[in-house]
CSV table of N, CA, C and O in Angstrom, one decimal:
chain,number,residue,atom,x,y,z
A,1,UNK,N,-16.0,0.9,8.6
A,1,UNK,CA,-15.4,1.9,7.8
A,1,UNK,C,-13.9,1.6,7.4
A,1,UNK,O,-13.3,0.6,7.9
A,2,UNK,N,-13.4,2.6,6.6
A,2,UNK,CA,-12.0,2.0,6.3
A,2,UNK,C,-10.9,2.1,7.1
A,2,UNK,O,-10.0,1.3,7.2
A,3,UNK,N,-11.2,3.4,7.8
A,3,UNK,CA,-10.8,3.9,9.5
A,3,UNK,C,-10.7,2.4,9.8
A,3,UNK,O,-9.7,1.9,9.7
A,4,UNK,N,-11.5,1.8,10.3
A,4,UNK,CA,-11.5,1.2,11.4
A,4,UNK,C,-11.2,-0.2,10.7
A,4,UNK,O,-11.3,-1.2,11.5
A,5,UNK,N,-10.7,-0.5,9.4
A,5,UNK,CA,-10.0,-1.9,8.6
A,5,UNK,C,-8.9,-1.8,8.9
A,5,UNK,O,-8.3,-2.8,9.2
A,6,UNK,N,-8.1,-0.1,9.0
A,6,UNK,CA,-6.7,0.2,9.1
A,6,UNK,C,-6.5,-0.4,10.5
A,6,UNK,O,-6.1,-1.5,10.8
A,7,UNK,N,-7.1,0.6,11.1
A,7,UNK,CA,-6.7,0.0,12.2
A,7,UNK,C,-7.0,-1.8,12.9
A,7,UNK,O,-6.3,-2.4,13.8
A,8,UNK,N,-7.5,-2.0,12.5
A,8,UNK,CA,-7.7,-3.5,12.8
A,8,UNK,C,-6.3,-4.1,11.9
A,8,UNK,O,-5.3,-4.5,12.4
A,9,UNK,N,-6.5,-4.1,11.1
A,9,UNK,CA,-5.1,-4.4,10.4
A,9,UNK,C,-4.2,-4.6,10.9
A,9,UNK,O,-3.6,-5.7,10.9
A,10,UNK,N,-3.7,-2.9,11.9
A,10,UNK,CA,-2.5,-2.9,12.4
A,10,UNK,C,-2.2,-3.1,13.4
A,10,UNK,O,-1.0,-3.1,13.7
A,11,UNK,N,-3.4,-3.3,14.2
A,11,UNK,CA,-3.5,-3.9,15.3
A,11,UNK,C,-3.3,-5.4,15.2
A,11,UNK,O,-2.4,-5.7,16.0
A,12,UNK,N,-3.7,-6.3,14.7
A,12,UNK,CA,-3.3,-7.8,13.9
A,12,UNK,C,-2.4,-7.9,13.8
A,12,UNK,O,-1.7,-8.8,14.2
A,13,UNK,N,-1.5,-6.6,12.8
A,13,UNK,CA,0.0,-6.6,12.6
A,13,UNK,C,0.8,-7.0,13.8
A,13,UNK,O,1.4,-8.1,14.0
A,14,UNK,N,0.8,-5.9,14.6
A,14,UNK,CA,1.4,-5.9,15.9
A,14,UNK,C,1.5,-6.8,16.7
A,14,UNK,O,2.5,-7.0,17.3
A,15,UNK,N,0.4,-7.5,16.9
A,15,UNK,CA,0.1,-8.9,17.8
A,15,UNK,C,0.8,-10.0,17.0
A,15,UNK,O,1.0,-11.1,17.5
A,16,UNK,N,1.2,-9.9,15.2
A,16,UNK,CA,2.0,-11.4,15.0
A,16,UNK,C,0.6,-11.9,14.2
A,16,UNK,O,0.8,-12.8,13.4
A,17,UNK,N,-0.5,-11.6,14.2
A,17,UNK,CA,-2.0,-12.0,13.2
A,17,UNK,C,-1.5,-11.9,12.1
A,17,UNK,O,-1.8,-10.8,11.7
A,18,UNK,N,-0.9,-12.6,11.3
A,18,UNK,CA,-0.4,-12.2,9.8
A,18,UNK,C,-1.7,-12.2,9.1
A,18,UNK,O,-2.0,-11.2,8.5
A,19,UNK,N,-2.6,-13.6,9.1
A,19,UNK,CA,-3.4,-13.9,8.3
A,19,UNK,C,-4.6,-13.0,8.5
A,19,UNK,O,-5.5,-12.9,7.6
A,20,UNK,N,-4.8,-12.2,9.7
A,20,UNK,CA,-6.0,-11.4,10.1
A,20,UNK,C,-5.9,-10.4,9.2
A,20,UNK,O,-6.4,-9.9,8.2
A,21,UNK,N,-4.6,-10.0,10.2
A,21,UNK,CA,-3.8,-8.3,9.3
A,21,UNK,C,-4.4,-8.2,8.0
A,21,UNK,O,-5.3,-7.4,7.5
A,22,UNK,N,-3.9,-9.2,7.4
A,22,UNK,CA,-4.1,-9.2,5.4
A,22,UNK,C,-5.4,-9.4,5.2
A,22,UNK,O,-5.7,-9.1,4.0
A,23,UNK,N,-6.4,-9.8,5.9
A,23,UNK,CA,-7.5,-9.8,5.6
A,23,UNK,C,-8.2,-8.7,5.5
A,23,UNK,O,-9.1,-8.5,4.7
A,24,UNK,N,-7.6,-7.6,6.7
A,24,UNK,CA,-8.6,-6.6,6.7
A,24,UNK,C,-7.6,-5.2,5.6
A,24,UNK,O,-7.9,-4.1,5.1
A,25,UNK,N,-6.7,-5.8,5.8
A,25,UNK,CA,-5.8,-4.7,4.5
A,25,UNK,C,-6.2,-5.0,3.4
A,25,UNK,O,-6.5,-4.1,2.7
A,26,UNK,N,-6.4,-6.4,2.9
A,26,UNK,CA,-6.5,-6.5,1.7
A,26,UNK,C,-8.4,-5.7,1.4
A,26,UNK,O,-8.7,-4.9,0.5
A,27,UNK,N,-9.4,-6.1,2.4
A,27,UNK,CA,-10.5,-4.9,2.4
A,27,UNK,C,-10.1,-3.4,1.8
A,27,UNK,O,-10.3,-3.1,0.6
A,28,UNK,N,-9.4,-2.7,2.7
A,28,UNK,CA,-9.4,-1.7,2.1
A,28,UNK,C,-8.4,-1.4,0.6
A,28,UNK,O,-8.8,-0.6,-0.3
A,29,UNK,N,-7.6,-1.8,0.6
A,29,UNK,CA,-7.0,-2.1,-1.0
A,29,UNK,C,-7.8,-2.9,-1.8
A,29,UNK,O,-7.4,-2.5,-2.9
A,30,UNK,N,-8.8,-3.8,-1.9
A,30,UNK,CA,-9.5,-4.1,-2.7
A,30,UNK,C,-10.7,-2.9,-3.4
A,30,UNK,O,-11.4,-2.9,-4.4
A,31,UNK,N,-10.6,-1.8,-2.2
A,31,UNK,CA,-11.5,-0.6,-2.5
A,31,UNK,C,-10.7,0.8,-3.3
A,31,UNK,O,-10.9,1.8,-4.0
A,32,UNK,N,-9.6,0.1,-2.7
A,32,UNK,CA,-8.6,1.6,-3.2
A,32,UNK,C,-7.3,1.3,-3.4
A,32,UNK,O,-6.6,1.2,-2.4
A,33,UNK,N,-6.8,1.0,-4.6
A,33,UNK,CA,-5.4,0.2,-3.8
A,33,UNK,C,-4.7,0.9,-3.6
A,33,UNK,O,-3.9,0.5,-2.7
A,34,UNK,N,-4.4,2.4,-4.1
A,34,UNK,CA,-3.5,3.1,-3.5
A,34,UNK,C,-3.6,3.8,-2.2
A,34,UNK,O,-2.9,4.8,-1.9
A,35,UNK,N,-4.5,3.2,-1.5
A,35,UNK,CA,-4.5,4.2,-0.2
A,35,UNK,C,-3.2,4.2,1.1
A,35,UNK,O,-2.8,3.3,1.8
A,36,UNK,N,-2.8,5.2,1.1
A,36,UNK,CA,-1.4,5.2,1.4
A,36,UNK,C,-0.9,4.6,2.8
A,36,UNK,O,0.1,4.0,2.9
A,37,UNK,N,-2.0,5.0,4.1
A,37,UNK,CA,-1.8,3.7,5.3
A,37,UNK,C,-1.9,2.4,4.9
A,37,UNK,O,-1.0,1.7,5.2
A,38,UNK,N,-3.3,1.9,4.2
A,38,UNK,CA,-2.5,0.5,3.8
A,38,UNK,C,-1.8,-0.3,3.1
A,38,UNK,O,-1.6,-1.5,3.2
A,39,UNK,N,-1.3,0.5,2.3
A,39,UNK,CA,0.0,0.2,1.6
A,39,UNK,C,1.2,0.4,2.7
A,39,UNK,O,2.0,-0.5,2.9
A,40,UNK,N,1.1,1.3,3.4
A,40,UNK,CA,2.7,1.1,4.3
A,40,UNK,C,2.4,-0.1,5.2
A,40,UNK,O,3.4,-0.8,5.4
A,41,UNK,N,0.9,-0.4,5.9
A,41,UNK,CA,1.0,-1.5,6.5
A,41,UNK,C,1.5,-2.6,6.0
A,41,UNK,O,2.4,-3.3,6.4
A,42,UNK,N,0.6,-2.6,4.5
A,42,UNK,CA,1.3,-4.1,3.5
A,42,UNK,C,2.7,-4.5,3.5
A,42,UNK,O,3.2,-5.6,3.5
A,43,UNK,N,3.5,-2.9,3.6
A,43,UNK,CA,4.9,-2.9,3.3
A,43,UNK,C,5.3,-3.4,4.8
A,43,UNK,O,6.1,-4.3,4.9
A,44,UNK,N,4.9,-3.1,5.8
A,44,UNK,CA,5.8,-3.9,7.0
A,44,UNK,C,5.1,-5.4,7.1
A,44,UNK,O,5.8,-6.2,7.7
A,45,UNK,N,3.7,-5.7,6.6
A,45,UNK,CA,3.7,-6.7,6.5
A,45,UNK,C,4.6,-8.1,5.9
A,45,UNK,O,5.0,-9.2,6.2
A,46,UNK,N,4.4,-7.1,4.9
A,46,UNK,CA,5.5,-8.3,3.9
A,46,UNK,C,7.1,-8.2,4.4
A,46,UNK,O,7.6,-9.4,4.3
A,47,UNK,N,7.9,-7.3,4.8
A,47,UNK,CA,8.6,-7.2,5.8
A,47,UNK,C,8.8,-8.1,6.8
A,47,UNK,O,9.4,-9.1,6.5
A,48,UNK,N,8.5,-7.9,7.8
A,48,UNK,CA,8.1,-9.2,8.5
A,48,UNK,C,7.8,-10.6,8.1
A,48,UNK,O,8.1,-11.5,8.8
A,49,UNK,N,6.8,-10.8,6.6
A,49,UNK,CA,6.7,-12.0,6.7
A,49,UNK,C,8.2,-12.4,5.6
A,49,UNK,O,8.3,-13.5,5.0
A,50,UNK,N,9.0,-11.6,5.4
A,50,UNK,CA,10.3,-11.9,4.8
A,50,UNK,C,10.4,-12.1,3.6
A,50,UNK,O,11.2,-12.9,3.0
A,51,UNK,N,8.9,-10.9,2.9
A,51,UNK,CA,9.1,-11.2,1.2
A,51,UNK,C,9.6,-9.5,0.8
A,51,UNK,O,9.0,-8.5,0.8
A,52,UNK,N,10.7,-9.6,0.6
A,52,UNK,CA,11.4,-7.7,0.0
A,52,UNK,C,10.9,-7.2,-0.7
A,52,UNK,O,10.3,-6.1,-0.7
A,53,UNK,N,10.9,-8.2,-2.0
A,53,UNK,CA,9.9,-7.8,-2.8
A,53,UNK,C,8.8,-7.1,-2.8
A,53,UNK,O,8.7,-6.0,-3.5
A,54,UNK,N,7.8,-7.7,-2.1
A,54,UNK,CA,6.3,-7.1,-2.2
A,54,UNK,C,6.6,-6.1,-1.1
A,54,UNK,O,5.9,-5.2,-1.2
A,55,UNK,N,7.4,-6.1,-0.2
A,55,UNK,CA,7.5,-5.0,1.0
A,55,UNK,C,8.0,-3.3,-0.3
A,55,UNK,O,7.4,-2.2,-0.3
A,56,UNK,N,8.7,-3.5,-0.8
A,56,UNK,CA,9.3,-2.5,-1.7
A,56,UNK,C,8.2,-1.8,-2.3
A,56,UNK,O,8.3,-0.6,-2.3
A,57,UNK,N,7.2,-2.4,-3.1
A,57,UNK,CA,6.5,-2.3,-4.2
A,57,UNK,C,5.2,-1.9,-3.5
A,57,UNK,O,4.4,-1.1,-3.9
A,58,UNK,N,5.2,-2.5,-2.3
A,58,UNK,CA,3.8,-1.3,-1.5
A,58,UNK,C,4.3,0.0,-1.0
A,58,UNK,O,3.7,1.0,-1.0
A,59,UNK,N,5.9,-0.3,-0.4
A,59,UNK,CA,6.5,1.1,0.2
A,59,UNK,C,6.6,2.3,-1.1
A,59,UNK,O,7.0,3.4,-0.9
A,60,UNK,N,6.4,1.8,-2.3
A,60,UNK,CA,6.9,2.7,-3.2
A,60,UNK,C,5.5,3.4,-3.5
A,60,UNK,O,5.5,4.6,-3.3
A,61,UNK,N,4.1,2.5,-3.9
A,61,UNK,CA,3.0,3.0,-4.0
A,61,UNK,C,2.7,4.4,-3.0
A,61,UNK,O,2.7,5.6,-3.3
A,62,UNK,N,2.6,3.5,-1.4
A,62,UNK,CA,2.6,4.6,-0.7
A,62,UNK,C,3.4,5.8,-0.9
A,62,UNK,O,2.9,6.9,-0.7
A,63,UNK,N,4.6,5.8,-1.3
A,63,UNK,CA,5.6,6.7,-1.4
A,63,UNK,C,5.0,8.0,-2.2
A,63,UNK,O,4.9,9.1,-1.9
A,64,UNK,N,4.6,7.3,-3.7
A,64,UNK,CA,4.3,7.9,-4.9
A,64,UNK,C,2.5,8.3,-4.3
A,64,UNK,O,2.5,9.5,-4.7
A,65,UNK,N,1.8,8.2,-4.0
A,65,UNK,CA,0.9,8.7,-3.7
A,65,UNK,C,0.6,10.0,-2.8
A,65,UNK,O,-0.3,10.8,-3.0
A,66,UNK,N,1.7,9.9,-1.3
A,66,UNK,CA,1.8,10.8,-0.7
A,66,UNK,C,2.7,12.1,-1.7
A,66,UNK,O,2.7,13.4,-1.5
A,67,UNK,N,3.4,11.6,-2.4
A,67,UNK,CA,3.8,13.0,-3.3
A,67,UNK,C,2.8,13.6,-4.5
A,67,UNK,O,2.8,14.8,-4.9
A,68,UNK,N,2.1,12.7,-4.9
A,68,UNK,CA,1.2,13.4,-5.6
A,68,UNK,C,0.2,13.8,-5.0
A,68,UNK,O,-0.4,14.6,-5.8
A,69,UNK,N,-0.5,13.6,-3.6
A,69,UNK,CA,-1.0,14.4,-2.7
A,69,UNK,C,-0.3,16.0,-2.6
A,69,UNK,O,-0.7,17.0,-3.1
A,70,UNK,N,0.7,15.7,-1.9
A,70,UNK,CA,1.5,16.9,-1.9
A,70,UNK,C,1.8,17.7,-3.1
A,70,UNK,O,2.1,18.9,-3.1
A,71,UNK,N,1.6,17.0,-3.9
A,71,UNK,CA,2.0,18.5,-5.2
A,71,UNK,C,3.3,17.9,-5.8
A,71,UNK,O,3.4,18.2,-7.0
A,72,UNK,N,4.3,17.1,-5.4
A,72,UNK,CA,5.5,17.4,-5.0
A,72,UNK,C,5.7,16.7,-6.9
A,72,UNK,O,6.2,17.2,-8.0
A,73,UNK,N,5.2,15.6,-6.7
A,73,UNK,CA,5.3,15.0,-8.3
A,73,UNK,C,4.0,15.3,-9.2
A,73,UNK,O,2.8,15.2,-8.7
A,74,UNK,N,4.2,15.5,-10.2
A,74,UNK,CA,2.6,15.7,-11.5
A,74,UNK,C,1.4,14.7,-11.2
A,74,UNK,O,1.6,13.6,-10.6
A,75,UNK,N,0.7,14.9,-11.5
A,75,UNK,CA,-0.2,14.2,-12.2
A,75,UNK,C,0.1,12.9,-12.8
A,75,UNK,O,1.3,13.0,-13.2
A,76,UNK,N,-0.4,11.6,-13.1
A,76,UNK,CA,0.2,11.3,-13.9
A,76,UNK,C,-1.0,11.3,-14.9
A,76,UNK,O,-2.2,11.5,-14.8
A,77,UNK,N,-0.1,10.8,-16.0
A,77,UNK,CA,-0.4,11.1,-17.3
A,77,UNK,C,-0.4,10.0,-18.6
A,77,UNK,O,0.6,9.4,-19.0
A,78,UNK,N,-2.0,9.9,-19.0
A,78,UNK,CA,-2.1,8.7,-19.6
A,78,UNK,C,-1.9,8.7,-21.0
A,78,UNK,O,-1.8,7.7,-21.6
A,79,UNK,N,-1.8,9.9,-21.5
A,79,UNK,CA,-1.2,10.2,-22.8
A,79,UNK,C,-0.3,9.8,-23.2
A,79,UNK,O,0.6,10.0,-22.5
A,80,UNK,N,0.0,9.2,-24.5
A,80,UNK,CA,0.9,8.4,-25.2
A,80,UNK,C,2.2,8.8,-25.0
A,80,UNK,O,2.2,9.8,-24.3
A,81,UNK,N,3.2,8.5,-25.4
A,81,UNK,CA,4.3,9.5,-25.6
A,81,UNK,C,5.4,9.0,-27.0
A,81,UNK,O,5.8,7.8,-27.1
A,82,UNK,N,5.5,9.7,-27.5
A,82,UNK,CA,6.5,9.2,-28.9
A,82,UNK,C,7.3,9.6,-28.4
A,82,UNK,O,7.0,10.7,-27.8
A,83,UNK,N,8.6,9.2,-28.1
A,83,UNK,CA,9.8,9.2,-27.5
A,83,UNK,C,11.1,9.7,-29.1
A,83,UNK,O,12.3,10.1,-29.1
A,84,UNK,N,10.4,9.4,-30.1
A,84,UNK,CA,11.2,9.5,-31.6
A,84,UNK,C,11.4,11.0,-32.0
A,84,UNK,O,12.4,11.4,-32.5
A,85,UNK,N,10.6,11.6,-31.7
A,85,UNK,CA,10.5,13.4,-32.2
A,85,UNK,C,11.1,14.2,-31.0
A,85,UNK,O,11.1,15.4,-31.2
């Protein structure tokens, strides 16, 4: 289950498994990519393995998902927008 990819994940994380970790994260993000535990895992993943970049860009997904859970940000929204009028 996905329950139990997270957790293997982060269990891999923890022990220094880089290459395990990402295997079983990249499972559940290949099913959902925004799902917000493994995006924060990705984000200390990449962290540790010393890329900022990709550490930022999962920390932000996660970010932005847990507020649109909450209510806190809209919807988003796939409608055009004319920025001219």
């Amino acid at each position: 289950t996905v329950q139990d990819k997270i957790l293997m994940g982060a269990l891999k994380l923890q022990r220094e498994s880089f290459k395990e970790a990402k295997h079983y994260l990249d499972e559940v993000l290949d099913a959902d990519w925004t799902h917000s535990h493994a995006n924060l895992l990705f984000g200390i993943f990449y962290k540790l393995t010393e890329w900022p970049e990709m550490s930022r860009k999962h920390f932000a997904i996660a970010k932005v998902r847990r507020l649109r859970d909450l209510s806190i940000l809209p919807p988003k929204s796939n409608m055009p927008k004319n920025f001219r009028t």
